[in-house]
CSV table of C-alpha atoms in Angstrom, one decimal:
chain,number,residue,atom,x,y,z
A,1246,MET,CA,111.9,75.4,80.0
A,1247,PRO,CA,108.7,73.3,80.1
A,1248,THR,CA,105.8,74.2,82.2
A,1249,LEU,CA,104.0,72.0,84.8
A,1250,ASP,CA,101.2,71.6,82.2
A,1251,ASP,CA,103.8,70.4,79.7
A,1252,LEU,CA,105.0,67.7,82.2
A,1253,LEU,CA,101.4,66.7,83.0
A,1254,ASN,CA,100.6,66.3,79.3
A,1255,GLU,CA,103.6,64.1,78.5
A,1256,PRO,CA,102.8,60.6,77.4
A,1257,ASN,CA,103.1,58.1,80.2
A,1258,THR,CA,103.9,60.8,82.7
A,1259,PRO,CA,103.9,59.8,86.4
A,1260,LEU,CA,102.2,63.1,87.3
A,1261,VAL,CA,98.5,63.4,87.4
A,1262,ARG,CA,96.0,66.1,88.3
A,1263,ARG,CA,94.4,66.1,91.7
A,1264,ALA,CA,92.6,68.8,93.6
A,1265,ALA,CA,94.8,70.8,96.0
A,1266,ASN,CA,94.1,70.3,99.6
A,1267,LYS,CA,95.5,71.3,103.0
A,1268,ALA,CA,95.7,67.8,104.3
A,1269,ASP,CA,98.1,66.6,101.6
A,1270,LEU,CA,100.3,69.6,101.9
A,1271,ARG,CA,100.5,69.3,105.7
A,1272,ALA,CA,101.2,65.6,105.5
A,1273,TRP,CA,104.1,66.0,103.0
A,1274,ILE,CA,105.6,68.9,104.9
A,1275,GLY,CA,105.2,67.0,108.2
A,1276,GLU,CA,106.9,63.9,106.8
A,1277,ALA,CA,109.7,66.0,105.4
A,1278,ASP,CA,110.3,67.5,108.8
A,1279,LYS,CA,110.5,64.0,110.3
A,1280,LYS,CA,112.9,62.8,107.6
A,1281,LEU,CA,115.2,65.8,108.1
A,1282,ARG,CA,115.3,65.0,111.9
A,1283,ASP,CA,116.2,61.4,111.0
A,1284,ALA,CA,119.0,62.7,108.7
A,1285,ARG,CA,120.5,64.5,111.6
A,1286,ASN,CA,120.3,61.5,113.9
A,1287,THR,CA,123.9,60.3,114.4
A,1288,ASP,CA,122.7,57.0,116.0
A,1289,ILE,CA,121.8,55.6,112.6
A,1290,SER,CA,124.0,54.7,109.6
A,1291,GLU,CA,125.3,57.3,107.2
A,1292,SER,CA,123.5,55.6,104.3
A,1293,THR,CA,120.2,55.7,106.1
A,1294,ARG,CA,120.7,59.4,106.9
A,1295,MET,CA,121.4,60.1,103.3
A,1296,ASP,CA,118.2,58.4,102.3
A,1297,ALA,CA,116.3,60.4,104.9
A,1298,ALA,CA,117.8,63.7,103.6
A,1299,TYR,CA,116.8,62.8,100.1
A,1300,ASP,CA,113.3,61.9,101.3
A,1301,ALA,CA,113.0,65.2,103.1
A,1302,VAL,CA,113.6,67.0,99.7
A,1303,PHE,CA,111.3,64.6,97.8
A,1304,PHE,CA,108.5,65.1,100.3
A,1305,CYS,CA,108.9,68.8,100.2
A,1306,ALA,CA,108.6,68.7,96.4
A,1307,LEU,CA,105.5,66.5,96.6
A,1308,GLY,CA,104.1,69.2,99.0
A,1309,VAL,CA,104.7,71.9,96.4
A,1310,LEU,CA,103.0,69.9,93.7
A,1311,SER,CA,100.0,69.2,95.9
A,1312,THR,CA,99.4,73.0,96.0
A,1313,GLN,CA,99.2,72.9,92.2
A,1314,GLY,CA,96.6,70.2,91.9
A,1315,CYS,CA,99.2,67.6,91.0
A,1316,ARG,CA,100.4,64.3,92.5
A,1317,ALA,CA,102.8,61.6,91.5
A,1318,THR,CA,101.9,58.0,90.7
A,1319,ALA,CA,104.3,55.1,91.1
A,1320,ARG,CA,105.1,55.0,87.4
A,1321,PRO,CA,108.8,54.8,86.4
A,1322,GLY,CA,110.5,58.1,86.6
A,1323,HIS,CA,108.3,59.6,89.2
A,1324,HIS,CA,111.1,60.9,91.4
A,1325,VAL,CA,112.8,62.7,88.4
A,1326,LYS,CA,109.5,64.3,87.3
A,1327,VAL,CA,108.5,65.3,90.8
A,1328,LEU,CA,111.7,67.1,91.4
A,1329,GLU,CA,111.7,68.7,87.9
A,1330,ALA,CA,108.1,69.8,88.3
A,1331,ALA,CA,108.7,71.4,91.7
A,1332,ALA,CA,111.8,73.2,90.3
A,1333,ILE,CA,109.6,74.6,87.5
A,1334,VAL,CA,106.8,75.7,89.9
A,1335,MET,CA,109.2,77.3,92.4
A,1336,LYS,CA,111.7,78.6,89.9
A,1337,THR,CA,114.4,76.9,92.0
A,1338,PRO,CA,117.8,78.4,91.5
A,1339,GLN,CA,120.1,76.3,89.4
A,1340,ARG,CA,122.7,75.8,92.1
A,1341,LEU,CA,120.2,74.4,94.5
A,1342,GLN,CA,118.7,72.2,91.8
A,1343,ASP,CA,122.1,70.9,91.0
A,1344,SER,CA,122.6,69.9,94.7
A,1345,VAL,CA,119.2,68.2,94.7
A,1346,GLU,CA,120.1,66.3,91.5
A,1347,ALA,CA,123.5,65.2,93.1
A,1348,LEU,CA,121.6,63.9,96.1
A,1349,GLN,CA,119.2,62.0,93.8
A,1350,ASP,CA,122.1,60.6,91.8
A,1351,TRP,CA,123.6,59.2,95.0
A,1352,ARG,CA,120.3,57.6,95.9
A,1353,ASN,CA,120.0,56.0,92.5
A,1354,ARG,CA,123.6,54.7,92.5
A,1355,LYS,CA,123.7,53.3,96.0
A,1356,ASP,CA,121.7,50.2,95.3
A,1357,VAL,CA,123.5,49.3,92.1
A,1358,ALA,CA,127.1,50.0,93.1
A,1359,ALA,CA,127.0,49.8,96.9
A,1360,PHE,CA,128.0,53.4,97.4
A,1361,LEU,CA,128.7,54.0,101.0
A,1362,ALA,CA,128.0,57.5,102.5
A,1363,THR,CA,130.6,59.3,104.6
A,1364,GLU,CA,129.9,61.8,107.3
A,1365,GLY,CA,130.9,64.5,104.8
A,1366,ASP,CA,128.3,63.2,102.3
A,1367,VAL,CA,125.7,63.3,105.0
A,1368,ALA,CA,126.6,66.8,106.0
A,1369,GLU,CA,126.2,68.0,102.4
A,1370,ALA,CA,122.9,66.1,102.0
A,1371,ILE,CA,121.5,67.7,105.2
A,1372,GLU,CA,122.6,71.1,104.0
A,1373,THR,CA,120.9,70.5,100.7
A,1374,ALA,CA,117.7,69.3,102.4
A,1375,GLN,CA,117.7,72.3,104.8
A,1376,THR,CA,118.2,74.8,102.0
A,1377,TYR,CA,115.5,73.1,99.8
A,1378,GLN,CA,113.1,73.1,102.7
A,1379,ALA,CA,113.7,76.8,103.4
A,1380,LYS,CA,113.1,77.5,99.7
A,1381,VAL,CA,109.9,75.5,99.8
A,1382,PHE,CA,108.6,77.3,103.0
A,1383,ASP,CA,109.4,80.7,101.5
A,1384,TRP,CA,107.6,79.7,98.3
A,1385,LEU,CA,104.6,78.3,100.2
A,1386,GLN,CA,104.3,81.5,102.3
A,1387,ALA,CA,104.3,83.6,99.1
A,1388,ASN,CA,102.2,81.4,96.9
A,1389,ALA,CA,100.1,79.0,98.9
A,1390,ALA,CA,99.7,80.6,102.4
A,1391,THR,CA,96.0,79.8,102.6
A,1392,LEU,CA,96.8,76.1,102.4
A,1393,LEU,CA,99.1,76.4,105.4
A,1394,LYS,CA,96.4,77.8,107.7
């Protein structure tokens, strides 16, 4: 399995080094919380709720990377690399990573093939986002607690 440094050193990587700071971490985690609340809001469409659940995961991953002196650019592939890098850093269990990748696959296909989300899809997406967020919080407490204070 590659390391974060390996990903940072790949040609044309969308990941770049940046000093870790509390403000970035707090911003990403705060936005992830908002997105998870949006995903639970039954007054909005299922597809929008799916997007919000995915964003909650993605923002958590960006928060993890911010603790490592890393951020993403808008280069192609940045979503894939952010989720891959966060999985490496946190040693994310394969089952959870598979769920995250399934959510990402839905996100990538919806605009091409007009995939519509069902309430069941949303429930699974919310469960994935909640589980991922809990993993991130546990990891942050164990590995970056000073940035949370």
